[in-house]
Amino acid sequence: MANNNRWSAVMPPVTKNLIIINAIMWVATILLKQRGLVDLDEYLGLHFWQGSDFHIHQFFTYMFMHDSSGFSTGIAHIFFNMFSLWMFGMLLERVMGAKRYLFFYISCGLGAALVQEIVWQISWQSILASINNTDTNVINNAIASGEIDGKFLNEFFNNLITVGASGAVFGILLAFGVLFPNLPMYIMFIPIPVKAKWVVIGYGAIELFFGVTGAMDHVAHFAHLGGMLFGALILFYWKKKGVFDRYHEI
């Protein structure tokens, strides 16, 4: 019996179940889509709030979905998210406790979704303009004149979708850097250990750069930053309440 429970003993329950749920949802989404039965991304992925396909539950469900374009193409998306969740989440769950850790994870995911909606609201005209190789003034005039009608806009809005646990995972990464700032980490292609606080700052700076410049525009960089932002706010509140006073820095 001890051997059968070894994985459960090593991996705390919330982290383990989050990984299992994400894996099941990813496989199910791909299989159902390939069989032509249903596209779960249409119902569970986060849509822009102005589109008819948007539903409030998507703020929660999107964080359990990942790239479902195929097993070979989507594996990197879910692998790196779940690997990061496993690597950082196990220690955080033991430090925070299961309930607080789950609350933190979900809250960061919800915060990331909210930030993504705000970014879409601010930038949808620019996105539409870039697709049509024009500028926002042309788009605004076309909308005002009726050349671009409501049906076209609704279809465009419904194509603004994001999926993935990255927002919640970036919140976990931030918490790891805050609670264990001097813990040495080994990063790929860097031959020396780097303190966790510098890893978090580096990731945040990279996401901000990609988000502002529009590089890698298929990735929701501001949602990642949103997860970190909401994670920081929660940790600040908990710190004021003395939640982590009994923990010692590693």
Short mmCIF file of C-alpha atoms in Angstrom, two decimals:
data_model
loop_
_atom_site.label_atom_id
_atom_site.label_comp_id
_atom_site.label_asym_id
_atom_site.label_seq_id
_atom_site.Cartn_x
_atom_site.Cartn_y
_atom_site.Cartn_z
CA MET A 1 0.00 0.00 0.00
CA ALA A 2 2.90 2.37 0.72
CA ASN A 3 4.14 2.16 -2.86
CA ASN A 4 0.68 2.92 -4.25
CA ASN A 5 0.47 6.12 -2.21
CA ARG A 6 4.01 7.34 -2.90
CA TRP A 7 2.95 9.89 -5.53
CA SER A 8 0.22 11.25 -3.27
CA ALA A 9 2.71 11.52 -0.43
CA VAL A 10 5.19 13.45 -2.57
CA MET A 11 2.70 15.75 -4.27
CA PRO A 12 0.19 17.61 -2.08
CA PRO A 13 -3.49 17.15 -3.01
CA VAL A 14 -4.44 20.51 -4.53
CA THR A 15 -1.42 20.67 -6.84
CA LYS A 16 -1.91 17.04 -7.82
CA ASN A 17 -5.61 17.47 -8.60
CA LEU A 18 -5.10 20.70 -10.52
CA ILE A 19 -2.60 18.92 -12.77
CA ILE A 20 -4.96 15.96 -13.24
CA ILE A 21 -7.95 18.17 -14.08
CA ASN A 22 -5.95 20.21 -16.59
CA ALA A 23 -4.62 17.05 -18.25
CA ILE A 24 -8.08 15.48 -18.48
CA MET A 25 -9.61 18.64 -19.93
CA TRP A 26 -6.83 18.97 -22.49
CA VAL A 27 -7.14 15.39 -23.73
CA ALA A 28 -10.96 15.54 -23.73
CA THR A 29 -11.00 18.81 -25.69
CA ILE A 30 -8.70 17.41 -28.38
CA LEU A 31 -10.55 14.09 -28.71
CA LEU A 32 -14.00 15.68 -28.83
CA LYS A 33 -12.84 18.23 -31.39
CA GLN A 34 -11.18 15.60 -33.58
CA ARG A 35 -14.35 13.51 -33.56
CA GLY A 36 -16.43 16.52 -34.54
CA LEU A 37 -18.62 16.25 -31.45
CA VAL A 38 -18.08 19.54 -29.64
CA ASP A 39 -15.47 22.26 -29.38
CA LEU A 40 -15.09 22.82 -25.65
CA ASP A 41 -13.00 25.93 -26.29
CA GLU A 42 -16.13 27.64 -27.62
CA TYR A 43 -17.95 27.05 -24.33
CA LEU A 44 -15.17 27.04 -21.75
CA GLY A 45 -12.46 29.29 -23.20
CA LEU A 46 -12.51 32.94 -22.16
CA HIS A 47 -14.20 35.10 -24.81
CA PHE A 48 -14.27 38.86 -25.14
CA TRP A 49 -17.23 40.16 -23.14
CA GLN A 50 -18.75 42.01 -26.12
CA GLY A 51 -19.12 38.81 -28.14
CA SER A 52 -22.25 36.68 -28.04
CA ASP A 53 -20.19 33.60 -27.13
CA PHE A 54 -19.07 35.15 -23.84
CA HIS A 55 -20.45 33.64 -20.63
CA ILE A 56 -19.52 34.56 -17.08
CA HIS A 57 -18.44 31.01 -16.18
CA GLN A 58 -15.59 31.33 -18.67
CA PHE A 59 -13.70 33.47 -16.15
CA PHE A 60 -13.25 30.24 -14.20
CA THR A 61 -13.26 27.48 -16.80
CA TYR A 62 -10.68 29.00 -19.17
CA MET A 63 -7.86 28.33 -16.70
CA PHE A 64 -8.39 24.58 -17.06
CA MET A 65 -8.16 24.66 -20.86
CA HIS A 66 -5.04 24.59 -23.06
CA ASP A 67 -4.06 24.67 -26.73
CA SER A 68 -6.19 21.96 -28.33
CA SER A 69 -5.05 22.30 -31.93
CA GLY A 70 -3.48 18.84 -31.58
CA PHE A 71 -1.43 16.63 -29.28
CA SER A 72 1.88 17.51 -30.93
CA THR A 73 1.23 21.25 -31.15
CA GLY A 74 -0.49 21.71 -27.79
CA ILE A 75 1.83 19.61 -25.64
CA ALA A 76 4.29 22.44 -24.99
CA HIS A 77 1.54 24.75 -23.71
CA ILE A 78 0.18 22.38 -21.11
CA PHE A 79 3.54 20.80 -20.27
CA PHE A 80 5.27 24.03 -19.27
CA ASN A 81 2.26 25.24 -17.30
CA MET A 82 1.89 21.98 -15.40
CA PHE A 83 5.63 21.60 -14.91
CA SER A 84 5.77 25.08 -13.38
CA LEU A 85 2.73 24.31 -11.23
CA TRP A 86 4.38 21.13 -10.00
CA MET A 87 7.77 22.75 -9.41
CA PHE A 88 6.57 25.84 -7.52
CA GLY A 89 3.14 24.78 -6.33
CA MET A 90 4.17 21.84 -4.16
CA LEU A 91 6.20 23.95 -1.75
CA LEU A 92 3.69 26.80 -1.76
CA GLU A 93 0.80 24.46 -0.96
CA ARG A 94 2.68 23.09 2.03
CA VAL A 95 3.51 26.61 3.21
CA MET A 96 0.09 28.16 2.62
CA GLY A 97 -2.09 25.18 3.38
CA ALA A 98 -4.43 23.57 0.87
CA LYS A 99 -7.41 25.95 1.20
CA ARG A 100 -5.39 29.16 1.13
CA TYR A 101 -3.27 27.87 -1.74
CA LEU A 102 -6.33 26.93 -3.82
CA PHE A 103 -7.91 30.31 -3.11
CA PHE A 104 -4.71 32.04 -4.20
CA TYR A 105 -4.43 29.98 -7.40
CA ILE A 106 -8.05 30.55 -8.47
CA SER A 107 -7.91 34.24 -7.57
CA CYS A 108 -4.81 34.77 -9.71
CA GLY A 109 -6.53 33.00 -12.61
CA LEU A 110 -9.63 35.18 -12.22
CA GLY A 111 -7.48 38.30 -11.99
CA ALA A 112 -5.63 37.32 -15.15
CA ALA A 113 -8.97 36.91 -16.96
CA LEU A 114 -10.15 40.32 -15.82
CA VAL A 115 -6.96 41.98 -17.03
CA GLN A 116 -7.24 40.19 -20.38
CA GLU A 117 -10.80 41.48 -20.81
CA ILE A 118 -9.61 45.02 -20.05
CA VAL A 119 -6.78 44.70 -22.58
CA TRP A 120 -9.21 43.44 -25.24
CA GLN A 121 -11.55 46.32 -24.48
CA ILE A 122 -8.74 48.83 -24.94
CA SER A 123 -7.11 47.24 -27.96
CA TRP A 124 -9.81 45.48 -30.03
CA GLN A 125 -9.91 48.28 -32.60
CA SER A 126 -6.15 48.09 -33.02
CA ILE A 127 -6.37 44.32 -33.39
CA LEU A 128 -9.05 44.63 -36.06
CA ALA A 129 -7.03 47.32 -37.83
CA SER A 130 -3.91 45.16 -37.89
CA ILE A 131 -5.86 42.23 -39.35
CA ASN A 132 -7.08 44.49 -42.16
CA ASN A 133 -3.69 46.19 -42.65
CA THR A 134 -5.11 49.61 -41.87
CA ASP A 135 -5.29 51.98 -38.90
CA THR A 136 -7.84 52.54 -36.15
CA ASN A 137 -9.23 55.72 -37.70
CA VAL A 138 -10.26 53.79 -40.80
CA ILE A 139 -11.89 51.13 -38.61
CA ASN A 140 -13.77 53.72 -36.54
CA ASN A 141 -15.04 55.45 -39.68
CA ALA A 142 -16.13 52.13 -41.17
CA ILE A 143 -18.07 51.30 -38.01
CA ALA A 144 -19.67 54.75 -37.87
CA SER A 145 -20.73 54.57 -41.52
CA GLY A 146 -22.14 51.05 -41.17
CA GLU A 147 -19.59 49.54 -43.53
CA ILE A 148 -18.63 47.28 -40.64
CA ASP A 149 -21.92 46.09 -39.17
CA GLY A 150 -22.81 44.50 -35.87
CA LYS A 151 -22.83 40.96 -37.24
CA PHE A 152 -19.26 41.30 -38.50
CA LEU A 153 -18.14 42.80 -35.21
CA ASN A 154 -19.80 40.02 -33.23
CA GLU A 155 -17.98 37.39 -35.29
CA PHE A 156 -14.72 39.24 -34.71
CA PHE A 157 -15.38 39.54 -30.97
CA ASN A 158 -16.17 35.82 -30.75
CA ASN A 159 -12.76 35.04 -32.23
CA LEU A 160 -11.02 36.76 -29.31
CA ILE A 161 -10.46 33.75 -27.06
CA THR A 162 -7.81 32.82 -24.53
CA VAL A 163 -7.20 29.56 -22.69
CA GLY A 164 -4.63 28.29 -20.24
CA ALA A 165 -3.53 28.15 -16.64
CA SER A 166 -0.67 30.59 -17.25
CA GLY A 167 -2.27 33.51 -15.38
CA ALA A 168 -2.73 31.40 -12.24
CA VAL A 169 0.72 29.83 -12.66
CA PHE A 170 2.38 33.25 -12.94
CA GLY A 171 0.68 34.15 -9.68
CA ILE A 172 2.20 31.02 -8.14
CA LEU A 173 5.61 32.00 -9.54
CA LEU A 174 5.29 35.44 -7.99
CA ALA A 175 4.35 34.00 -4.59
CA PHE A 176 7.33 31.67 -4.74
CA GLY A 177 9.66 34.60 -5.39
CA VAL A 178 8.11 36.67 -2.60
CA LEU A 179 8.09 33.96 0.07
CA PHE A 180 11.44 32.44 -0.87
CA PRO A 181 13.33 35.33 -2.49
CA ASN A 182 16.83 34.00 -1.93
CA LEU A 183 16.19 30.39 -2.84
CA PRO A 184 18.68 29.49 -5.62
CA MET A 185 17.15 28.33 -8.90
CA TYR A 186 18.76 26.84 -11.96
CA ILE A 187 17.51 28.28 -15.25
CA MET A 188 18.05 26.71 -18.65
CA PHE A 189 21.14 28.05 -20.45
CA ILE A 190 22.31 29.91 -17.32
CA PRO A 191 25.22 27.98 -15.75
CA ILE A 192 24.94 29.54 -12.27
CA PRO A 193 22.07 29.54 -9.76
CA VAL A 194 19.81 32.60 -9.75
CA LYS A 195 17.87 33.79 -6.72
CA ALA A 196 14.12 33.30 -7.01
CA LYS A 197 13.37 37.02 -6.68
CA TRP A 198 15.45 37.80 -9.76
CA VAL A 199 13.77 35.01 -11.72
CA VAL A 200 10.34 36.50 -10.93
CA ILE A 201 11.45 40.03 -11.83
CA GLY A 202 12.97 38.72 -15.06
CA TYR A 203 9.82 36.86 -16.07
CA GLY A 204 7.70 39.91 -15.32
CA ALA A 205 9.97 42.17 -17.37
CA ILE A 206 9.91 39.76 -20.32
CA GLU A 207 6.11 39.52 -20.25
CA LEU A 208 5.79 43.30 -20.08
CA PHE A 209 8.18 43.71 -23.01
CA PHE A 210 6.32 41.18 -25.16
CA GLY A 211 2.96 42.67 -24.21
CA VAL A 212 3.91 46.25 -25.00
CA THR A 213 5.80 45.47 -28.21
CA GLY A 214 3.23 42.99 -29.53
CA ALA A 215 5.87 40.29 -29.99
CA MET A 216 4.48 36.77 -29.75
CA ASP A 217 0.99 38.23 -30.12
CA HIS A 218 -0.61 34.78 -29.90
CA VAL A 219 0.28 34.72 -26.19
CA ALA A 220 -1.78 36.58 -23.56
CA HIS A 221 1.16 38.38 -21.94
CA PHE A 222 -0.96 40.90 -20.07
CA ALA A 223 -3.03 38.06 -18.61
CA HIS A 224 0.21 36.62 -17.22
CA LEU A 225 1.01 40.00 -15.70
CA GLY A 226 -2.54 40.17 -14.38
CA GLY A 227 -2.02 36.91 -12.52
CA MET A 228 1.15 38.32 -10.99
CA LEU A 229 -0.58 41.59 -10.12
CA PHE A 230 -3.48 39.95 -8.32
CA GLY A 231 -1.07 37.57 -6.62
CA ALA A 232 0.93 40.55 -5.34
CA LEU A 233 -2.22 42.25 -4.02
CA ILE A 234 -3.31 39.12 -2.17
CA LEU A 235 0.14 38.58 -0.68
CA PHE A 236 0.30 42.22 0.40
CA TYR A 237 -3.06 41.87 2.16
CA TRP A 238 -2.02 38.63 3.85
CA LYS A 239 1.27 40.17 4.93
CA LYS A 240 -0.58 43.05 6.60
CA LYS A 241 -2.75 40.49 8.37
CA GLY A 242 0.36 38.62 9.57
CA VAL A 243 -0.53 35.42 7.74
CA PHE A 244 3.08 34.57 6.90
CA ASP A 245 4.81 35.88 10.03
CA ARG A 246 5.41 32.36 11.32
CA TYR A 247 7.24 31.27 8.16
CA HIS A 248 11.00 31.55 7.85
CA GLU A 249 12.75 32.43 4.64
CA ILE A 250 14.61 29.57 2.98
#
